[in-house]
Amino acid sequence: MAQEVSEKQMKITARGVDVFYGEAQAIKQVDVDIEDHAVTAFIGPSGCGKSTFLRCLNRMNDTIDICRVTGDIRLDGNDIYDPSIDPVQLRAQVGMVFQKPNPFPKSIYDNVAYGPRIHGLTGSKSELDGLVEWALTRAGLWNEVKDRLDKPGTGLSGGQQQRLCIARAIAVQPTVILMDEPCSALDPIATATIEELIDELRTKFSIVIVTHSMQQAARVSQKTAFFHLGDLVEFGDTNDIFTAPQDERTQNYITGRIG
Amino acid sequence: MLGISNLMPIIILGLSFAFFMMARSKATAVSNGIPSSLHSRPNYHGTLSFLWVLLLGIAAYLILLIFGSWFVTGSLLSQIKAADPSLADIQAQLVLSDAKAISEGRTASSVDDLRETIAGNYSGLSNLHNWSMVLIPLTLSVLGGFFQIKRITAEWRARNKSERIIRSFLFVCAAIAVLTTVGIVLSLIFETMNFFSNIGWRVDKYIFGTEWSPLAGVHSGTMDPDRVGAIPLFVGTLLITLIAMIVAVPIGLMAAIYLSDFASARVRAWAKPMLEILAGIPTVVYGFFAAITLAPAIRGWGEAIGLSVASESALAAGIVMGIMIIPFISSLSDDVINAVPQSLRDGSYGLGATKAETIRQVVLPAALPGIVSAVLLGVSRAVGETMIVVMAAGQGANLTVNPLEAVTTVTVQIVMLITGDTEAETAAGPAFTLGFTLFCVTLLLNIVALRIVRKYREAYD
């Protein structure tokens, strides 16, 4: 009974998830709960499956032909791999920010307005303007770009591009945002800006972030999951993971002995 | 005698191999059994000698071959002129060719004293020429070969030297390609100027005139500026190109989108090569397909609904030309669509866009410059296409934009001028001018297409 009560507060629950690329198994029997209004970090050495697992949460793996996902993943209690679920609609609810900033070759305004236009979120031009301003403001970019909204998004700096991609994702009004190493292509100053932004976005969204940097995981997340060779080794409060890891492999990774 | 001088290239090649072996064994000997004591491995010493012998011999041979026969002909012609100053150039040449025939034992058009004398001189000179073509290259080759072999020491940098020779050789090959192009363009320009001077520099008549019959006044030896209007040809070319692009662009582009974003790997693996086979069909085959299969069919359909359709129609030629261009457009577009980074597609899918929305709103705008340049290359292909229109479009310079009538194109008129009964020299003027015009148009299209591609590359890589 206590178990059920705790699951009700969870945004996403994953049970017994396996992922295969052709014959190779990339993820083995992973169970994870993603809390609402919190930041969950996935850490682990390269090739451990953390990005693969992240991409299961909005079914981005569907776009890869040889990829096969089994197990049970629920968003707000609904099985997202149920045949009645439209993966395209799912991705409007579970937004994604990628490793390399990937603004479209369009103006800054059109980049942010892309999602709302596709989903018909706004009725009028002024409503759309308001939504774009809101998204850019939440992404901490409004003041820097408000005078050049018609300039191409590709002309911004790397850090600005990544914040533009975050603005683009939140403009669709998702409830969960997945971030796949969002700072790995950025310099330390841009990284610090994005980390502050993530902390702020937590008030409205559930955030899942894959990161290579343990310091980043420690700084921004409340929950941390440690993946190793396709296994979820340890999952718990970030503080506990970094101060009192239960598993020897976690201990070795966070002290820099493997990875 | 003629035999040996013709065999010289092969003899020189054999000699080069001989020197290759000699140089290599000398280098091996110099190393005293310690290969690392040589700066260059024996093969490089061999190669250096090989290149010296070959290039010296062949260069000497070619120079003697070209300038020798030019010298022989020139000196004999001046002898003929000196003996009989009343002869015109063309008559002197006839005398010379008779003299050659006499000295080689063939039948001459007529035999007289002058011809006999020249025949005697010719066989002397030509003997000398043949001998020099054998002896001088041989001597140079052998001397050069021994010179190289003498230079072989452990420190001798044959490796660097042979590389330098190869580099110059490559440069010469590149220069030949460039110079040939320049030469062709220059000859186009000169012939065009010549043609314009024949019509009294009425370039406006050529560009804006509507009647094309350039050879109408040929018997009186003049060209009538009023009858060299190329507008009907330009309009015909444009009409057929337009029809071709209306067929090729949508089909080619959509095939490319299907292949790059929708087809499974297996479908793509056989569909793409199949599509490219279309590009391998000779255009002459497309041509008779248009003329024999499609044109009568279109005529039949037209008549069935009460339209009068010419048996050679712009429509038939244009449709078949469009089919020919499909693989061009689809293959080039497929490349540029594939070059759009996957991260852009992922970004769009991640926002909840469908595949079609992603292609229409993200992939195609990103690939647009490349697609435009693919279309422009297709257009320049269509403008220059000849075989299909020769067979299927018609010959009369008919000024119309009705696709059901016969029209003619620039390329068809060039073919007619050059293969017609009129003397090549007279017909060459208008033909070269049309060719030059065509060249300018396709060059312009290619330049624009390349510029667009370059701009595109700067933006998204």
XYZ file of C-alpha atoms in Angstrom:
720
model
C 0.000 0.000 0.000
C 2.828 2.356 0.907
C 4.439 1.488 -2.427
C 1.352 2.630 -4.346
C 1.152 5.921 -2.527
C 4.764 6.754 -3.349
C 4.261 5.826 -7.028
C 1.415 8.287 -7.307
C 3.814 11.189 -6.832
C 6.046 9.894 -9.597
C 5.969 11.484 -13.030
C 7.503 8.541 -14.826
C 7.875 4.977 -13.637
C 9.960 2.440 -15.514
C 9.878 -1.273 -14.663
C 11.990 -4.048 -16.160
C 13.097 -2.088 -19.215
C 15.309 -3.901 -21.728
C 16.670 -2.259 -24.877
C 18.217 -4.160 -27.760
C 20.116 -2.870 -30.767
C 19.694 -5.776 -33.142
C 21.064 -8.707 -31.105
C 23.055 -6.610 -28.625
C 21.395 -5.733 -25.334
C 22.091 -2.116 -24.360
C 19.880 -1.869 -21.241
C 19.124 -4.690 -18.811
C 16.064 -4.731 -16.533
C 16.141 -1.103 -15.473
C 13.677 0.194 -12.839
C 13.600 3.954 -12.322
C 11.131 6.465 -10.871
C 11.283 10.052 -12.056
C 9.925 12.486 -9.477
C 7.782 15.439 -10.482
C 9.317 18.915 -10.144
C 12.766 17.550 -9.512
C 15.964 17.004 -11.447
C 17.049 13.411 -11.955
C 20.583 12.847 -13.204
C 21.800 9.764 -15.094
C 25.531 9.272 -14.710
C 27.935 6.563 -15.798
C 30.853 5.871 -18.106
C 30.514 6.224 -21.888
C 28.494 3.477 -23.527
C 26.758 2.506 -20.271
C 23.303 3.022 -21.801
C 22.222 6.167 -19.978
C 21.449 8.087 -23.207
C 19.728 5.043 -24.674
C 17.508 4.794 -21.631
C 16.781 8.526 -21.745
C 15.623 8.201 -25.345
C 13.169 5.470 -24.296
C 11.298 7.999 -22.158
C 10.014 9.947 -25.193
C 10.251 7.033 -27.635
C 12.979 8.716 -29.677
C 14.411 5.231 -30.103
C 11.471 4.507 -32.412
C 13.300 6.433 -35.128
C 16.122 3.855 -35.078
C 15.066 0.801 -37.091
C 17.046 -1.868 -35.273
C 16.194 -0.647 -31.774
C 13.718 -2.690 -29.691
C 12.375 -1.702 -26.263
C 10.569 -4.056 -23.852
C 9.297 -3.513 -20.332
C 6.887 -1.054 -18.808
C 7.317 2.725 -18.872
C 4.478 4.860 -17.558
C 3.978 8.601 -17.772
C 1.394 9.769 -15.222
C 0.320 6.138 -14.963
C -0.217 5.584 -18.710
C 1.897 3.030 -20.568
C 3.756 5.064 -23.195
C 4.451 1.982 -25.321
C 0.748 1.129 -25.478
C -0.414 0.869 -29.103
C -3.025 3.553 -28.445
C -0.298 6.103 -27.651
C 0.876 8.295 -30.529
C 4.637 8.693 -30.090
C 4.474 12.062 -31.838
C 1.990 13.372 -29.257
C 4.045 11.838 -26.475
C 7.061 13.886 -27.545
C 5.038 17.048 -27.217
C 4.603 16.158 -23.541
C 8.147 14.926 -23.004
C 10.455 17.502 -24.557
C 14.091 16.933 -25.356
C 17.301 18.951 -25.458
C 20.253 17.421 -27.243
C 23.968 17.151 -26.660
C 24.924 19.486 -29.479
C 22.847 22.654 -29.839
C 20.730 22.053 -32.937
C 18.748 25.201 -33.746
C 16.873 24.983 -37.042
C 18.205 27.127 -39.903
C 15.394 29.589 -39.251
C 15.015 32.844 -37.344
C 15.172 32.850 -33.553
C 11.430 33.565 -33.433
C 10.580 30.744 -35.839
C 12.751 28.325 -33.882
C 10.700 28.909 -30.741
C 7.383 29.175 -32.602
C 8.001 25.894 -34.474
C 6.475 23.567 -31.867
C 3.480 25.782 -30.921
C 2.639 26.188 -34.620
C 2.740 22.446 -35.270
C 0.527 21.684 -32.296
C -1.771 24.669 -32.800
C -1.167 25.906 -29.254
C -2.019 29.520 -29.966
C -4.962 31.087 -31.704
C -3.553 34.420 -32.804
C -0.310 36.076 -33.744
C -0.238 38.089 -30.522
C -0.789 34.943 -28.445
C 2.096 33.284 -30.268
C 4.259 36.360 -29.683
C 3.434 36.117 -26.001
C 4.298 32.410 -25.874
C 7.611 32.981 -27.653
C 8.491 35.766 -25.249
C 7.510 33.611 -22.275
C 9.634 30.672 -23.484
C 12.647 32.829 -24.255
C 12.319 34.542 -20.884
C 12.130 31.227 -19.031
C 15.201 30.103 -20.949
C 16.996 33.261 -19.826
C 17.548 34.401 -23.403
C 14.903 37.085 -23.906
C 17.048 40.081 -22.972
C 19.857 38.968 -25.249
C 17.745 38.349 -28.358
C 14.633 40.504 -28.076
C 15.989 42.987 -30.624
C 16.977 40.397 -33.190
C 14.219 37.803 -33.197
C 14.264 37.727 -36.990
C 17.979 36.844 -37.162
C 18.963 33.195 -37.769
C 19.237 31.043 -34.664
C 22.426 29.525 -36.045
C 24.140 32.901 -35.630
C 24.004 32.751 -31.806
C 26.896 31.558 -29.633
C 26.954 27.921 -28.516
C 25.545 28.654 -25.071
C 22.840 30.910 -26.481
C 21.972 28.244 -29.079
C 21.521 25.678 -26.320
C 19.266 28.057 -24.363
C 17.341 28.648 -27.602
C 16.864 24.877 -27.864
C 15.596 24.831 -24.267
C 13.206 27.690 -25.081
C 12.068 25.769 -28.150
C 11.388 22.695 -26.006
C 9.456 24.507 -23.229
C 7.385 26.503 -25.745
C 5.494 23.269 -26.508
C 4.405 23.193 -22.806
C 5.759 19.743 -21.969
C 5.649 18.364 -18.450
C 8.976 16.535 -18.650
C 12.202 17.743 -20.263
C 14.916 15.239 -21.163
C 18.413 16.665 -21.516
C 21.101 14.560 -23.164
C 24.443 15.988 -21.972
C 23.205 19.535 -22.647
C 26.482 21.181 -21.594
C 29.069 18.858 -23.111
C 29.622 21.165 -26.114
C 29.728 24.367 -24.032
C 32.370 26.355 -22.165
C 32.280 26.622 -18.340
C 30.523 29.995 -18.270
C 27.751 28.897 -20.629
C 27.526 25.672 -18.613
C 26.999 27.605 -15.378
C 24.206 29.619 -17.014
C 22.457 26.454 -18.214
C 22.816 24.827 -14.789
C 21.146 27.811 -13.115
C 18.414 27.614 -15.711
C 17.850 23.893 -15.031
C 17.501 24.589 -11.339
C 14.919 27.255 -12.071
C 12.962 25.165 -14.590
C 12.518 22.497 -11.912
C 9.680 24.546 -10.423
C 7.510 23.888 -13.477
C 8.913 20.744 -15.128
C 10.318 17.354 -14.306
C 13.825 17.231 -15.654
C 15.966 14.243 -16.522
C 19.565 15.040 -17.375
C 22.277 12.750 -18.707
C 25.708 14.028 -17.813
C 29.330 12.983 -17.895
C 30.226 15.447 -15.210
C 29.716 14.162 -11.682
C 30.102 17.674 -10.329
C 27.246 18.764 -12.569
C 25.070 15.908 -11.354
C 25.891 16.850 -7.760
C 25.145 20.523 -8.400
C 21.844 20.329 -10.261
C 20.087 17.095 -9.351
C 18.056 15.820 -6.455
C 18.074 12.188 -7.575
C 20.920 10.351 -9.284
C 20.977 7.063 -11.161
C 24.305 5.383 -11.836
C 24.445 3.184 -14.939
C 27.232 0.741 -15.722
C 27.388 -1.597 -18.757
C 23.622 -1.433 -19.287
C 22.739 -2.067 -15.629
C 21.209 0.444 -13.292
C 23.685 -0.031 -10.449
C 22.357 2.422 -7.947
C 19.534 4.935 -7.740
C 18.755 7.307 -4.907
C 19.051 10.789 -3.483
C 21.959 12.629 -5.020
C 23.404 13.374 -1.612
C 23.379 9.704 -0.632
C 24.914 8.570 -3.913
C 27.808 10.966 -3.652
C 28.433 10.703 0.062
C 27.522 7.107 0.889
C 27.328 4.936 -2.230
C 26.045 1.436 -1.492
C 27.670 -0.323 -4.437
C 31.388 -0.743 -4.944
C 31.108 0.170 -8.661
C 29.418 3.482 -7.813
C 32.098 4.144 -5.233
C 34.816 3.430 -7.808
C 33.180 5.621 -10.454
C 32.591 8.698 -8.318
C 36.089 8.522 -6.902
C 37.471 8.299 -10.441
C 38.723 4.729 -10.412
C 36.568 3.577 -13.345
C 35.060 5.531 -16.170
C 62.062 3.180 -92.764
C 58.600 4.472 -91.964
C 58.114 1.328 -89.888
C 60.953 1.955 -87.474
C 60.125 5.588 -86.853
C 56.536 4.600 -86.054
C 57.765 1.998 -83.604
C 59.902 4.545 -81.744
C 57.558 5.061 -78.753
C 57.629 1.334 -78.033
C 61.398 1.172 -78.514
C 61.873 4.075 -76.108
C 59.581 2.420 -73.576
C 61.642 -0.782 -73.794
C 64.816 1.219 -73.391
C 63.367 2.900 -70.317
C 62.695 -0.471 -68.709
C 66.242 -1.557 -69.495
C 67.617 1.538 -67.769
C 65.251 0.973 -64.858
C 66.812 -2.454 -64.277
C 70.354 -1.141 -64.760
C 69.880 1.741 -62.348
C 68.275 -0.514 -59.794
C 71.073 -3.046 -59.872
C 73.681 -0.288 -59.722
C 71.961 1.152 -56.655
C 71.850 -2.283 -55.061
C 75.549 -2.688 -55.805
C 76.357 0.742 -54.327
C 74.631 -0.184 -51.071
C 77.126 -3.018 -50.426
C 74.347 -5.199 -49.119
C 73.232 -2.658 -46.504
C 69.935 -1.326 -47.905
C 69.613 1.314 -45.171
C 72.852 2.978 -46.317
C 71.026 4.280 -49.411
C 69.146 7.575 -49.227
C 66.640 6.244 -51.767
C 65.631 2.637 -52.204
C 66.861 0.980 -55.454
C 63.398 1.177 -56.984
C 63.500 4.967 -56.770
C 66.862 5.056 -58.566
C 65.315 2.814 -61.187
C 62.259 5.043 -61.486
C 64.352 8.178 -61.883
C 66.352 6.673 -64.757
C 63.183 5.249 -66.258
C 61.506 8.667 -66.252
C 64.550 10.425 -67.699
C 64.920 7.984 -70.573
C 61.210 7.877 -71.293
C 60.524 11.605 -71.126
C 63.648 12.668 -73.034
C 63.003 10.145 -75.794
C 59.283 10.811 -76.127
C 59.697 14.591 -75.978
C 62.377 14.558 -78.680
C 60.288 12.193 -80.770
C 57.138 14.333 -80.523
C 58.985 17.570 -81.274
C 60.601 16.042 -84.356
C 57.348 14.452 -85.466
C 55.372 17.707 -85.334
C 57.961 20.304 -86.354
C 59.760 17.955 -88.745
C 56.760 17.349 -90.990
C 55.853 21.023 -90.729
C 59.393 21.891 -91.858
C 59.334 19.336 -94.704
C 55.978 20.559 -96.016
C 56.949 24.207 -95.638
C 60.239 23.934 -97.474
C 58.723 21.893 -100.311
C 55.858 24.350 -100.717
C 58.292 27.238 -100.941
C 60.269 25.258 -103.573
C 57.064 24.764 -105.586
C 56.237 28.463 -105.267
C 59.766 29.404 -106.337
C 59.524 27.123 -109.418
C 56.119 28.419 -110.480
C 55.084 31.722 -108.776
C 51.761 31.718 -110.673
C 50.370 28.844 -108.555
C 47.802 29.651 -105.891
C 48.237 28.183 -102.379
C 45.687 25.483 -102.963
C 47.256 24.488 -106.275
C 50.686 24.316 -104.677
C 49.256 21.950 -102.091
C 47.799 19.779 -104.821
C 51.221 19.614 -106.477
C 52.757 18.620 -103.153
C 50.239 15.843 -102.497
C 50.816 14.535 -106.049
C 54.562 14.620 -105.452
C 54.119 12.611 -102.240
C 52.005 10.097 -104.131
C 54.657 9.752 -106.847
C 57.473 9.223 -104.383
C 55.476 6.609 -102.455
C 54.512 4.813 -105.695
C 50.792 5.662 -105.562
C 48.797 7.181 -108.442
C 48.984 10.956 -108.758
C 46.304 13.140 -110.327
C 48.808 14.267 -112.944
C 52.536 13.902 -113.551
C 54.870 16.627 -114.841
C 58.471 17.819 -114.392
C 57.760 20.000 -111.385
C 55.994 17.143 -109.648
C 58.823 14.724 -110.435
C 61.465 17.114 -109.070
C 59.481 17.796 -105.911
C 58.866 14.073 -105.521
C 62.623 13.517 -105.586
C 63.221 16.244 -103.026
C 60.374 14.936 -100.915
C 61.751 11.431 -100.656
C 65.154 12.826 -99.688
C 63.760 15.121 -97.031
C 61.355 12.591 -95.695
C 64.123 10.015 -95.391
C 66.147 12.512 -93.450
C 63.148 13.270 -91.285
C 62.485 9.616 -90.570
C 66.103 8.912 -89.713
C 66.297 11.918 -87.431
C 63.133 10.740 -85.704
C 64.867 7.457 -84.937
C 68.393 8.552 -84.153
C 67.973 11.772 -82.193
C 65.496 10.430 -79.610
C 67.529 7.237 -79.234
C 70.770 9.144 -78.679
C 69.182 11.520 -76.199
C 67.531 8.685 -74.295
C 70.659 6.612 -74.031
C 72.822 9.587 -73.076
C 70.280 10.674 -70.485
C 70.037 7.158 -69.107
C 73.791 6.771 -68.705
C 74.021 10.252 -67.219
C 71.539 9.235 -64.538
C 73.194 5.925 -63.844
C 76.517 7.649 -63.421
C 75.011 9.897 -60.775
C 73.847 7.020 -58.581
C 75.551 7.073 -55.169
C 74.349 6.155 -51.698
C 73.536 9.807 -50.972
C 71.855 10.566 -54.331
C 68.276 11.715 -53.650
C 66.562 9.826 -56.433
C 63.383 9.562 -54.364
C 62.878 13.342 -54.191
C 64.007 13.892 -57.790
C 61.650 11.322 -59.265
C 58.821 12.802 -57.235
C 59.569 16.213 -58.677
C 59.486 14.832 -62.233
C 56.180 13.102 -61.553
C 54.812 16.334 -60.153
C 55.741 18.248 -63.299
C 54.241 15.471 -65.405
C 50.962 15.762 -63.506
C 51.067 19.510 -63.980
C 51.452 19.050 -67.725
C 48.411 16.757 -67.815
C 46.346 19.317 -65.907
C 47.590 22.070 -68.188
C 46.563 20.101 -71.278
C 43.006 19.796 -69.965
C 42.796 23.490 -69.163
C 44.431 24.642 -72.398
C 42.108 22.471 -74.474
C 39.129 24.121 -72.859
C 40.585 27.554 -73.437
C 41.308 26.655 -77.054
C 37.766 25.458 -77.702
C 36.283 28.568 -76.110
C 38.595 30.815 -78.113
C 37.669 29.117 -81.372
C 33.994 29.512 -80.465
C 34.546 33.208 -79.826
C 36.482 33.790 -83.066
C 33.963 31.972 -85.230
C 31.156 33.876 -83.548
C 32.879 37.192 -84.267
C 33.392 36.055 -87.832
C 29.705 35.264 -88.204
C 28.669 38.600 -86.754
C 31.000 40.458 -89.105
C 29.382 38.561 -92.015
C 25.990 39.958 -91.060
C 27.394 43.449 -90.623
C 27.536 43.318 -86.797
C 23.747 43.208 -86.561
C 23.918 41.295 -83.263
C 20.483 42.663 -82.421
C 19.048 40.838 -85.457
C 20.502 37.585 -84.148
C 19.236 38.055 -80.611
C 15.819 39.557 -81.369
C 15.012 38.404 -84.918
C 12.176 35.966 -85.383
C 13.110 34.336 -88.665
C 15.755 31.637 -88.710
C 16.997 30.591 -92.105
C 20.686 31.447 -92.055
C 21.616 29.558 -95.215
C 18.891 31.080 -97.410
C 21.251 33.443 -99.261
C 24.191 31.109 -99.341
C 24.195 30.623 -103.103
C 24.747 34.312 -103.691
C 27.528 34.201 -101.109
C 25.880 36.530 -98.599
C 24.125 36.161 -95.305
C 20.916 38.052 -94.792
C 20.829 39.662 -91.325
C 17.030 39.545 -91.428
C 17.007 35.775 -91.563
C 19.340 34.890 -88.699
C 16.910 35.662 -85.881
C 17.448 33.042 -83.182
C 14.321 33.810 -81.155
C 12.374 30.772 -82.489
C 15.257 28.532 -81.424
C 15.503 30.081 -77.971
C 11.756 29.828 -77.495
C 11.766 26.210 -78.657
C 14.627 25.318 -76.339
C 12.949 27.115 -73.470
C 9.603 25.431 -74.107
C 11.068 21.945 -74.197
C 13.259 22.638 -71.170
C 10.235 23.918 -69.280
C 8.206 20.817 -70.090
C 11.161 18.646 -69.112
C 11.558 20.401 -65.752
C 7.820 20.220 -65.054
C 8.172 16.454 -65.402
C 11.564 16.016 -63.746
C 11.537 18.346 -60.734
C 8.470 17.103 -58.853
C 9.078 13.432 -59.602
C 12.813 13.625 -58.967
C 12.452 15.621 -55.774
C 9.732 13.429 -54.336
C 11.654 10.304 -55.238
C 14.636 11.787 -53.397
C 12.534 12.576 -50.316
C 11.084 9.088 -50.313
C 14.475 7.458 -50.720
C 16.245 9.545 -48.095
C 13.636 9.739 -45.343
C 10.923 7.136 -45.828
C 12.349 4.118 -47.629
C 13.679 1.283 -45.497
C 17.336 0.418 -45.954
C 16.335 -2.570 -48.076
C 14.114 -0.627 -50.467
C 16.751 2.065 -50.746
C 19.415 -0.513 -51.544
C 17.673 -1.604 -54.734
C 15.613 1.491 -55.641
C 18.485 3.947 -55.757
C 20.614 1.920 -58.207
C 17.505 1.250 -60.305
C 16.847 4.958 -60.541
C 20.442 5.575 -61.466
C 20.208 3.055 -64.299
C 17.867 5.585 -65.936
C 20.861 7.919 -66.113
C 22.868 5.237 -67.905
C 20.455 4.802 -70.816
C 21.996 6.426 -73.907
C 20.056 9.539 -74.900
C 19.680 8.171 -78.421
C 17.478 5.435 -76.979
C 15.334 8.036 -75.220
C 15.222 9.852 -78.549
C 13.688 7.087 -80.577
C 11.451 6.161 -77.669
C 10.101 9.715 -77.886
C 9.841 9.737 -81.662
C 8.456 6.258 -82.233
C 6.464 5.463 -79.101
C 5.438 8.595 -77.258
C 4.893 11.144 -80.056
C 2.376 9.013 -82.019
C 0.631 8.117 -78.765
C 0.256 11.776 -77.817
C -0.982 12.501 -81.294
C -3.545 9.719 -80.968
C -4.780 10.973 -77.589
C -4.946 14.510 -78.888
C -6.969 13.511 -81.886
C -9.286 11.449 -79.716
C -10.316 14.627 -77.889
C -10.283 16.718 -81.036
C -6.950 18.506 -80.761
C -4.591 18.762 -83.672
C -1.204 17.534 -82.613
C 1.889 17.603 -84.802
C 3.575 14.244 -85.251
C 6.736 15.762 -83.791
C 5.639 17.733 -80.766
C 7.456 19.714 -78.103
C 5.386 17.821 -75.560
C 6.748 14.401 -76.505
C 10.345 15.593 -76.579
C 9.922 17.492 -73.295
C 8.327 14.604 -71.416
C 10.993 12.138 -72.472
C 13.725 14.633 -71.687
C 12.138 15.093 -68.271
C 12.284 11.347 -67.684
C 15.926 11.414 -68.655
C 16.644 14.162 -66.108
C 14.763 12.552 -63.184
C 17.761 10.549 -61.948
C 19.890 13.700 -62.019
C 17.527 15.661 -59.850
C 16.748 12.772 -57.537
C 20.328 11.695 -57.069
C 21.671 15.197 -56.377
C 18.699 16.101 -54.169
C 19.057 12.838 -52.291
C 22.662 13.763 -51.525
C 21.800 17.209 -50.210
C 18.823 15.929 -48.207
C 21.045 13.297 -46.630
C 23.593 16.003 -45.855
C 21.089 17.782 -43.603
C 22.339 16.779 -40.146
C 20.373 14.096 -38.317
C 20.461 16.382 -35.258
C 18.067 18.793 -36.985
C 15.627 15.959 -37.644
C 15.962 14.739 -34.054
C 15.327 18.253 -32.802
C 12.113 18.398 -34.760
C 10.941 14.896 -33.742
C 11.771 15.790 -30.143
C 9.274 18.653 -30.330
C 6.529 16.289 -31.381
C 6.650 16.847 -35.137
C 5.751 14.056 -37.547
C 8.076 12.900 -40.279
C 6.249 14.822 -42.996
C 6.204 18.023 -40.913
C 9.895 17.624 -40.213
C 10.714 17.186 -43.884
C 8.542 20.054 -45.055
C 9.526 22.564 -42.390
C 13.069 21.643 -41.393
C 14.775 19.334 -43.879
C 13.629 20.905 -47.149
C 14.350 24.522 -46.128
C 17.802 23.437 -44.964
C 18.410 21.528 -48.199
C 16.810 24.130 -50.462
C 20.009 25.736 -51.801
C 21.312 22.303 -52.764
C 18.022 21.379 -54.384
C 17.992 24.628 -56.371
C 21.456 23.917 -57.659
C 20.422 20.360 -58.583
C 17.537 21.823 -60.579
C 19.828 24.322 -62.300
C 22.227 21.527 -63.269
C 19.207 19.655 -64.620
C 18.210 22.716 -66.654
C 21.662 23.068 -68.139
C 21.525 19.392 -69.030
C 18.134 19.915 -70.723
C 19.272 22.985 -72.643
C 22.269 21.135 -74.066
C 20.466 17.859 -74.772
C 20.544 16.974 -78.468
C 19.605 13.452 -79.474
C 16.077 13.482 -78.058
C 15.125 16.756 -79.724
C 16.767 15.870 -83.034
C 14.523 12.840 -83.266
C 11.384 14.038 -81.542
C 11.074 17.816 -81.683
C 11.179 18.778 -85.343
C 13.411 20.847 -87.585
C 11.437 23.866 -88.742
C 12.137 27.112 -86.891
C 8.580 27.606 -85.802
C 7.909 30.441 -83.349
C 5.240 29.083 -80.995
C 4.649 28.276 -77.367
C 2.046 25.623 -78.105
C 3.533 22.359 -76.791
C 1.459 20.359 -79.283
C 3.254 21.864 -82.275
C 6.677 21.028 -83.644
C 9.408 23.361 -82.465
C 13.138 23.297 -82.944
C 15.963 23.921 -80.517
C 19.411 25.460 -80.646
C 21.063 22.045 -80.545
C 18.900 20.663 -83.357
C 19.835 23.596 -85.592
C 23.539 23.064 -84.911
C 23.196 19.425 -85.923
C 21.319 20.400 -89.091
C 23.872 23.043 -90.066
C 26.850 20.761 -89.577
C 25.388 17.594 -91.098
C 23.581 19.379 -93.937
C 24.688 19.678 -97.568
C 26.095 23.158 -97.238
C 29.848 23.510 -97.154
C 31.179 23.232 -93.640
C 32.873 26.642 -93.772
C 29.683 28.521 -94.559
C 27.541 26.567 -92.161
C 30.113 26.797 -89.397
C 29.450 30.498 -88.705
C 25.850 30.210 -87.519
C 26.577 26.829 -85.906
C 29.469 28.194 -83.864
C 27.432 31.212 -82.871
C 24.591 29.042 -81.635
C 27.110 26.840 -79.867
C 28.677 29.844 -78.201
C 25.286 31.083 -77.046
C 24.502 27.664 -75.620
C 27.871 27.549 -73.932
C 27.270 30.924 -72.291
C 23.856 29.837 -70.989
C 25.009 26.529 -69.532
C 28.144 28.140 -68.108
C 26.033 30.761 -66.379
C 23.685 28.106 -64.984
C 26.594 26.027 -63.716
C 28.246 29.021 -62.081
C 25.026 30.005 -60.341
C 24.463 26.412 -59.219
C 28.002 26.071 -57.869
C 27.792 29.369 -56.018
C 24.577 28.314 -54.362
C 26.092 25.001 -53.336
C 29.149 26.732 -51.884
C 27.016 29.132 -49.908
C 25.001 26.211 -48.611
C 28.123 24.378 -47.498
C 29.387 27.372 -45.582
C 26.109 27.632 -43.741
C 25.484 24.128 -42.465
C 28.722 22.222 -42.003
